[in-house]
GROMACS .gro file of N, CA and C in nm:
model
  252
    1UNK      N    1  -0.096   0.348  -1.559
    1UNK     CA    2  -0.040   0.252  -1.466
    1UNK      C    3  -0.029   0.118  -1.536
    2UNK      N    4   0.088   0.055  -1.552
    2UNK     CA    5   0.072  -0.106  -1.580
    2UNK      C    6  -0.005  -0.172  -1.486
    3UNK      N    7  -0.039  -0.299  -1.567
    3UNK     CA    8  -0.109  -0.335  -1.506
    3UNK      C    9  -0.029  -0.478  -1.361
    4UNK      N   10  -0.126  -0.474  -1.292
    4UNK     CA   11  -0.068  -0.537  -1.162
    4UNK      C   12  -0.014  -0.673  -1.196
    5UNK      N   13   0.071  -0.755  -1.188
    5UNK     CA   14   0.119  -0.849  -1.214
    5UNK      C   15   0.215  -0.956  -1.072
    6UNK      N   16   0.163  -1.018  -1.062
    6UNK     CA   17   0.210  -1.079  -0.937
    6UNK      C   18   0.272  -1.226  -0.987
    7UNK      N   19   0.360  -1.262  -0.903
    7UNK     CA   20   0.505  -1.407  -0.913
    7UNK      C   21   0.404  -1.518  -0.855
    8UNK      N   22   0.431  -1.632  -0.948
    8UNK     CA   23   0.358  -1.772  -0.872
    8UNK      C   24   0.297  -1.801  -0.763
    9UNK      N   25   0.469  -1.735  -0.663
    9UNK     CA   26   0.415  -1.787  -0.523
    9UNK      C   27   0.304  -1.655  -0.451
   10UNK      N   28   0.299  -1.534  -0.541
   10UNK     CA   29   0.213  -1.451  -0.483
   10UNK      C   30   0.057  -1.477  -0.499
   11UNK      N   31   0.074  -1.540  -0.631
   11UNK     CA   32  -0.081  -1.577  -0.667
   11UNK      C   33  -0.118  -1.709  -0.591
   12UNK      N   34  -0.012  -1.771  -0.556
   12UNK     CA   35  -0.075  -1.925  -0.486
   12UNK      C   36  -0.137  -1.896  -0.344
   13UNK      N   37  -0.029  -1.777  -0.273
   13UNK     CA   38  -0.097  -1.700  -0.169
   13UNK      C   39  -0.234  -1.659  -0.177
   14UNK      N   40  -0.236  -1.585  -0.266
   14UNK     CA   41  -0.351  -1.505  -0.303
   14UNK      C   42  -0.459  -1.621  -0.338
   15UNK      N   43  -0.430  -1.700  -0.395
   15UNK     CA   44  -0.544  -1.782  -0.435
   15UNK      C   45  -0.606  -1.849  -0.327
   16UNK      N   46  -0.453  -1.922  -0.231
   16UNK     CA   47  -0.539  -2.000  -0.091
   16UNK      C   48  -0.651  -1.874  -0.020
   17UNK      N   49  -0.554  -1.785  -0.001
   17UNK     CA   50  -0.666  -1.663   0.103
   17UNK      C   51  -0.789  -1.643   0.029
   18UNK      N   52  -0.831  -1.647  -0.085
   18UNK     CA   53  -0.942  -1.660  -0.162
   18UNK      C   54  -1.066  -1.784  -0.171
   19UNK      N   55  -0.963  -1.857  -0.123
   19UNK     CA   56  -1.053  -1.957  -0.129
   19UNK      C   57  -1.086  -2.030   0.074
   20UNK      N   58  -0.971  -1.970   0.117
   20UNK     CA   59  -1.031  -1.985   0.266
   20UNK      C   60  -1.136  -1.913   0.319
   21UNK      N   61  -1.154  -1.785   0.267
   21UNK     CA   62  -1.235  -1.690   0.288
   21UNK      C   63  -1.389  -1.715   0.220
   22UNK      N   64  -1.372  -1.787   0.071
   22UNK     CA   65  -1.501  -1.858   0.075
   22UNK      C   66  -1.592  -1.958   0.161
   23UNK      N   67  -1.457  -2.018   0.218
   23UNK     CA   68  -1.456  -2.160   0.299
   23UNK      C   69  -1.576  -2.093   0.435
   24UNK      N   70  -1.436  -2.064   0.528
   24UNK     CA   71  -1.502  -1.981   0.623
   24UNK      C   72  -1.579  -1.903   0.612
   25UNK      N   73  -1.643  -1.781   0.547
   25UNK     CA   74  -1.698  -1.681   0.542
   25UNK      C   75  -1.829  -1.702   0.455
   26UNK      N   76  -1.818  -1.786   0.358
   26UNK     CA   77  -1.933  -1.795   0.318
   26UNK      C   78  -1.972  -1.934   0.337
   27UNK      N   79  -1.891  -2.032   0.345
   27UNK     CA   80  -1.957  -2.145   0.370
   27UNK      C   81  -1.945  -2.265   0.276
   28UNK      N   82  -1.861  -2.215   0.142
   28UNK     CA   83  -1.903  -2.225  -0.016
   28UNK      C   84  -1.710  -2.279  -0.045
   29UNK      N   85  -1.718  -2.394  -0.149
   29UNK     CA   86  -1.583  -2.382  -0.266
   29UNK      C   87  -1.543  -2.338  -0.325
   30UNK      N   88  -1.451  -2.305  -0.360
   30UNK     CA   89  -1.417  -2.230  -0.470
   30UNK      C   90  -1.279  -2.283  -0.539
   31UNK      N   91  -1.281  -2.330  -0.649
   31UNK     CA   92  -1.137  -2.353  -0.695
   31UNK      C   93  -1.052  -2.314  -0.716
   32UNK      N   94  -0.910  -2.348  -0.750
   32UNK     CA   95  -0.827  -2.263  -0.794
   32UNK      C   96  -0.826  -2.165  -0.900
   33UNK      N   97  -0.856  -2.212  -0.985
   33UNK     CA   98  -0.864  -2.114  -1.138
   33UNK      C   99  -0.984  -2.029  -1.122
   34UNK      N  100  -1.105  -2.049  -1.061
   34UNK     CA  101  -1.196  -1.895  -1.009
   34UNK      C  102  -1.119  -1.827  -0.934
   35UNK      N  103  -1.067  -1.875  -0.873
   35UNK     CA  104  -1.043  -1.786  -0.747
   35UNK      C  105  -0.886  -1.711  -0.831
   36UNK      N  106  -0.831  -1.774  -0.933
   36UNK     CA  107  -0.720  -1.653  -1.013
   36UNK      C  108  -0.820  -1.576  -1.048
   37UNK      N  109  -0.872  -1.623  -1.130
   37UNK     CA  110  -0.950  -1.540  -1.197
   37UNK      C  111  -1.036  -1.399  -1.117
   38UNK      N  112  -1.084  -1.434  -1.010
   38UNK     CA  113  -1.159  -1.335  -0.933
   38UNK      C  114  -1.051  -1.231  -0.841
   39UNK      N  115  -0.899  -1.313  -0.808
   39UNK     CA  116  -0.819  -1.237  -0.794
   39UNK      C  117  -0.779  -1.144  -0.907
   40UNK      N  118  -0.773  -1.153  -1.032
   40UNK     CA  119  -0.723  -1.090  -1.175
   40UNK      C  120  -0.862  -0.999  -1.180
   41UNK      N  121  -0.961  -1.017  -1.145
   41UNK     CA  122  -1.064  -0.904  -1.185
   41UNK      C  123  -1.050  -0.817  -1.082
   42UNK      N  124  -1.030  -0.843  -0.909
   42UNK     CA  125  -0.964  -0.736  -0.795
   42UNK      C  126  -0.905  -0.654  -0.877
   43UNK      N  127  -0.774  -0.725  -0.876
   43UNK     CA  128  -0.653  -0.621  -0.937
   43UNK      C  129  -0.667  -0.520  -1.029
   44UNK      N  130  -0.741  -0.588  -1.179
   44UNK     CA  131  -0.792  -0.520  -1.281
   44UNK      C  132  -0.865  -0.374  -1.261
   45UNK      N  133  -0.960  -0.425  -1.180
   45UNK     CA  134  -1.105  -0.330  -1.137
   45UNK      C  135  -1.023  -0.206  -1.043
   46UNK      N  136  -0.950  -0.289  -0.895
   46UNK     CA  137  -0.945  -0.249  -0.817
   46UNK      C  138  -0.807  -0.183  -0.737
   47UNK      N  139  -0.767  -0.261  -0.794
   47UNK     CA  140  -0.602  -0.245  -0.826
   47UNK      C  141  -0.550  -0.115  -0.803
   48UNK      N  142  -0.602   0.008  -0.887
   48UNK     CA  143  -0.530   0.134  -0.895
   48UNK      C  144  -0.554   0.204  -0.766
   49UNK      N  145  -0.698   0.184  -0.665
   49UNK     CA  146  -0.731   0.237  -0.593
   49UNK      C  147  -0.619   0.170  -0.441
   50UNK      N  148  -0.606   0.088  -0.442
   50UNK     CA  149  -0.487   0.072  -0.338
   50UNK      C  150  -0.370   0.083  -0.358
   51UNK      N  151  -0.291   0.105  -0.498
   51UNK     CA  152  -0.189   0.131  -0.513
   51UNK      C  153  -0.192   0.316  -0.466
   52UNK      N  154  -0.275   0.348  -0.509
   52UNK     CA  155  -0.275   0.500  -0.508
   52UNK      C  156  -0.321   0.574  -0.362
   53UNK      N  157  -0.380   0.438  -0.277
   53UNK     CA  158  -0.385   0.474  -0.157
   53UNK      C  159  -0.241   0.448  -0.094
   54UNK      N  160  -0.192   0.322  -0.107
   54UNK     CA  161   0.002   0.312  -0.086
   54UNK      C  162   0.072   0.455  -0.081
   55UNK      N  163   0.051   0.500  -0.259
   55UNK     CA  164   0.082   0.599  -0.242
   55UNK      C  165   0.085   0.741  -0.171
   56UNK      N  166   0.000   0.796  -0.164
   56UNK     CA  167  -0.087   0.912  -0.055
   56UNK      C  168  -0.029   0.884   0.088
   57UNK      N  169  -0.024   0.727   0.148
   57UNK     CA  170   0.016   0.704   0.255
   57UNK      C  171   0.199   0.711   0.245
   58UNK      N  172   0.246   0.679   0.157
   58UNK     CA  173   0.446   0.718   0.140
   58UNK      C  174   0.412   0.889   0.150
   59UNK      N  175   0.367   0.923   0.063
   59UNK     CA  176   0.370   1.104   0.023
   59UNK      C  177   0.349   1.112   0.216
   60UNK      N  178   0.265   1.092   0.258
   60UNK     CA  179   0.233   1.117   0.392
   60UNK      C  180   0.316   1.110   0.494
   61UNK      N  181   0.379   1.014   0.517
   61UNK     CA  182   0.507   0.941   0.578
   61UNK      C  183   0.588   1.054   0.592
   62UNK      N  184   0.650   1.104   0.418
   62UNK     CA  185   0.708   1.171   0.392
   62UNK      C  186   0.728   1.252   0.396
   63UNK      N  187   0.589   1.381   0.397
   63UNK     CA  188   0.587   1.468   0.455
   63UNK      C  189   0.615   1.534   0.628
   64UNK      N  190   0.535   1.440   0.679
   64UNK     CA  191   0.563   1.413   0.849
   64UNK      C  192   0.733   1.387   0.878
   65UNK      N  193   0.831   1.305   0.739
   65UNK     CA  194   0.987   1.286   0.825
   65UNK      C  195   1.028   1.425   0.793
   66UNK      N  196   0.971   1.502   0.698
   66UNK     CA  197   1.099   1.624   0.634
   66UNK      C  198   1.047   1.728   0.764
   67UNK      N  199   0.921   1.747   0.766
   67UNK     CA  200   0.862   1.838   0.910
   67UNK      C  201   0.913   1.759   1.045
   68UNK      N  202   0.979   1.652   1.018
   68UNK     CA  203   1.022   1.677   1.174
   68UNK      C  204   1.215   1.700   1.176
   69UNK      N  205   1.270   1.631   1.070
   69UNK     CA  206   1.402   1.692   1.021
   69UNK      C  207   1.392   1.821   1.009
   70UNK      N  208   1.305   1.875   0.975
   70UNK     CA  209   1.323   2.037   0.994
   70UNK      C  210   1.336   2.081   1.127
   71UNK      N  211   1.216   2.001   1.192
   71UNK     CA  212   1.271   2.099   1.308
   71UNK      C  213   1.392   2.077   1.376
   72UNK      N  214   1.385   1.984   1.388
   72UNK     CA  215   1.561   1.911   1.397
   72UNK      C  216   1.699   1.991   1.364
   73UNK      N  217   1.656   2.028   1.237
   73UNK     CA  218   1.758   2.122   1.189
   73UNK      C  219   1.750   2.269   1.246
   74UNK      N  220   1.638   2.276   1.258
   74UNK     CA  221   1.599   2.480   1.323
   74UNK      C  222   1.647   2.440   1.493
   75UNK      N  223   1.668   2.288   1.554
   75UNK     CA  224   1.724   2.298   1.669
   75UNK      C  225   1.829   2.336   1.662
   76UNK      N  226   1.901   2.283   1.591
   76UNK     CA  227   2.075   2.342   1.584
   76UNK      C  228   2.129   2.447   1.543
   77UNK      N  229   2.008   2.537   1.510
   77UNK     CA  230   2.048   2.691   1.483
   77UNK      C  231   2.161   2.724   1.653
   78UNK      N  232   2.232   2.799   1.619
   78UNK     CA  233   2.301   2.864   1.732
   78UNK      C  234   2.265   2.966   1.737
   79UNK      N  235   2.275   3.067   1.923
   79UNK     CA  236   2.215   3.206   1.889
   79UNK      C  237   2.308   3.290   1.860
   80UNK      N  238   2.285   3.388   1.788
   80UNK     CA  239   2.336   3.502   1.713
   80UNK      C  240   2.331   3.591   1.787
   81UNK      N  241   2.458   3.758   1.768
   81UNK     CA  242   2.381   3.828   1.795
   81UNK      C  243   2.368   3.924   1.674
   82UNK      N  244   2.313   4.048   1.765
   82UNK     CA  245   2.235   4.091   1.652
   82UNK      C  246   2.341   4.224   1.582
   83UNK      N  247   2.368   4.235   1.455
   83UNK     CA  248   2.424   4.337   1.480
   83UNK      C  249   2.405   4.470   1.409
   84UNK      N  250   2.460   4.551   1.495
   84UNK     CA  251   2.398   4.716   1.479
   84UNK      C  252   2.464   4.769   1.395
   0.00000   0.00000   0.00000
């Protein structure tokens, strides 16, 4: 897997929610450049395990649209008859 790589404005996101969550939740500061940084060790560390949960959940999705297009499709069977 490459590795996770996120655009400016994703990390500026990522960085405020990092550091509000210190704010609120622990009580504590945290700057900008820890808080890249502790976002870049998430990703690093942790990264593959939610991409690969993403994944499992599309495969999933996916499975559930083709099983219900199927039946969809076995509705429009017409009846036959049978012959001798």
């Amino acid at each position: 897997m490459k590795p996770i790589k996120f655009d400016r404005e994703e990390t500026k996101a990522i960085v405020g929610e990092i550091q509000d969550y210190f704010r609120e939740e622990l009580d504590q500061s945290i700057g900008a450049i820890p808080a890249e940084m502790l976002m870049q060790f998430f990703a690093d560390k942790m990264g593959a395990y939610y991409y690969n949960r993403g994944l499992y959940d599309a495969q999933a999705l996916i499975r559930k649209q083709i099983e219900n297009l199927t039946d969809e499709i076995f509705a429009l069977e017409q009846p036959t008859k049978h012959l001798r």
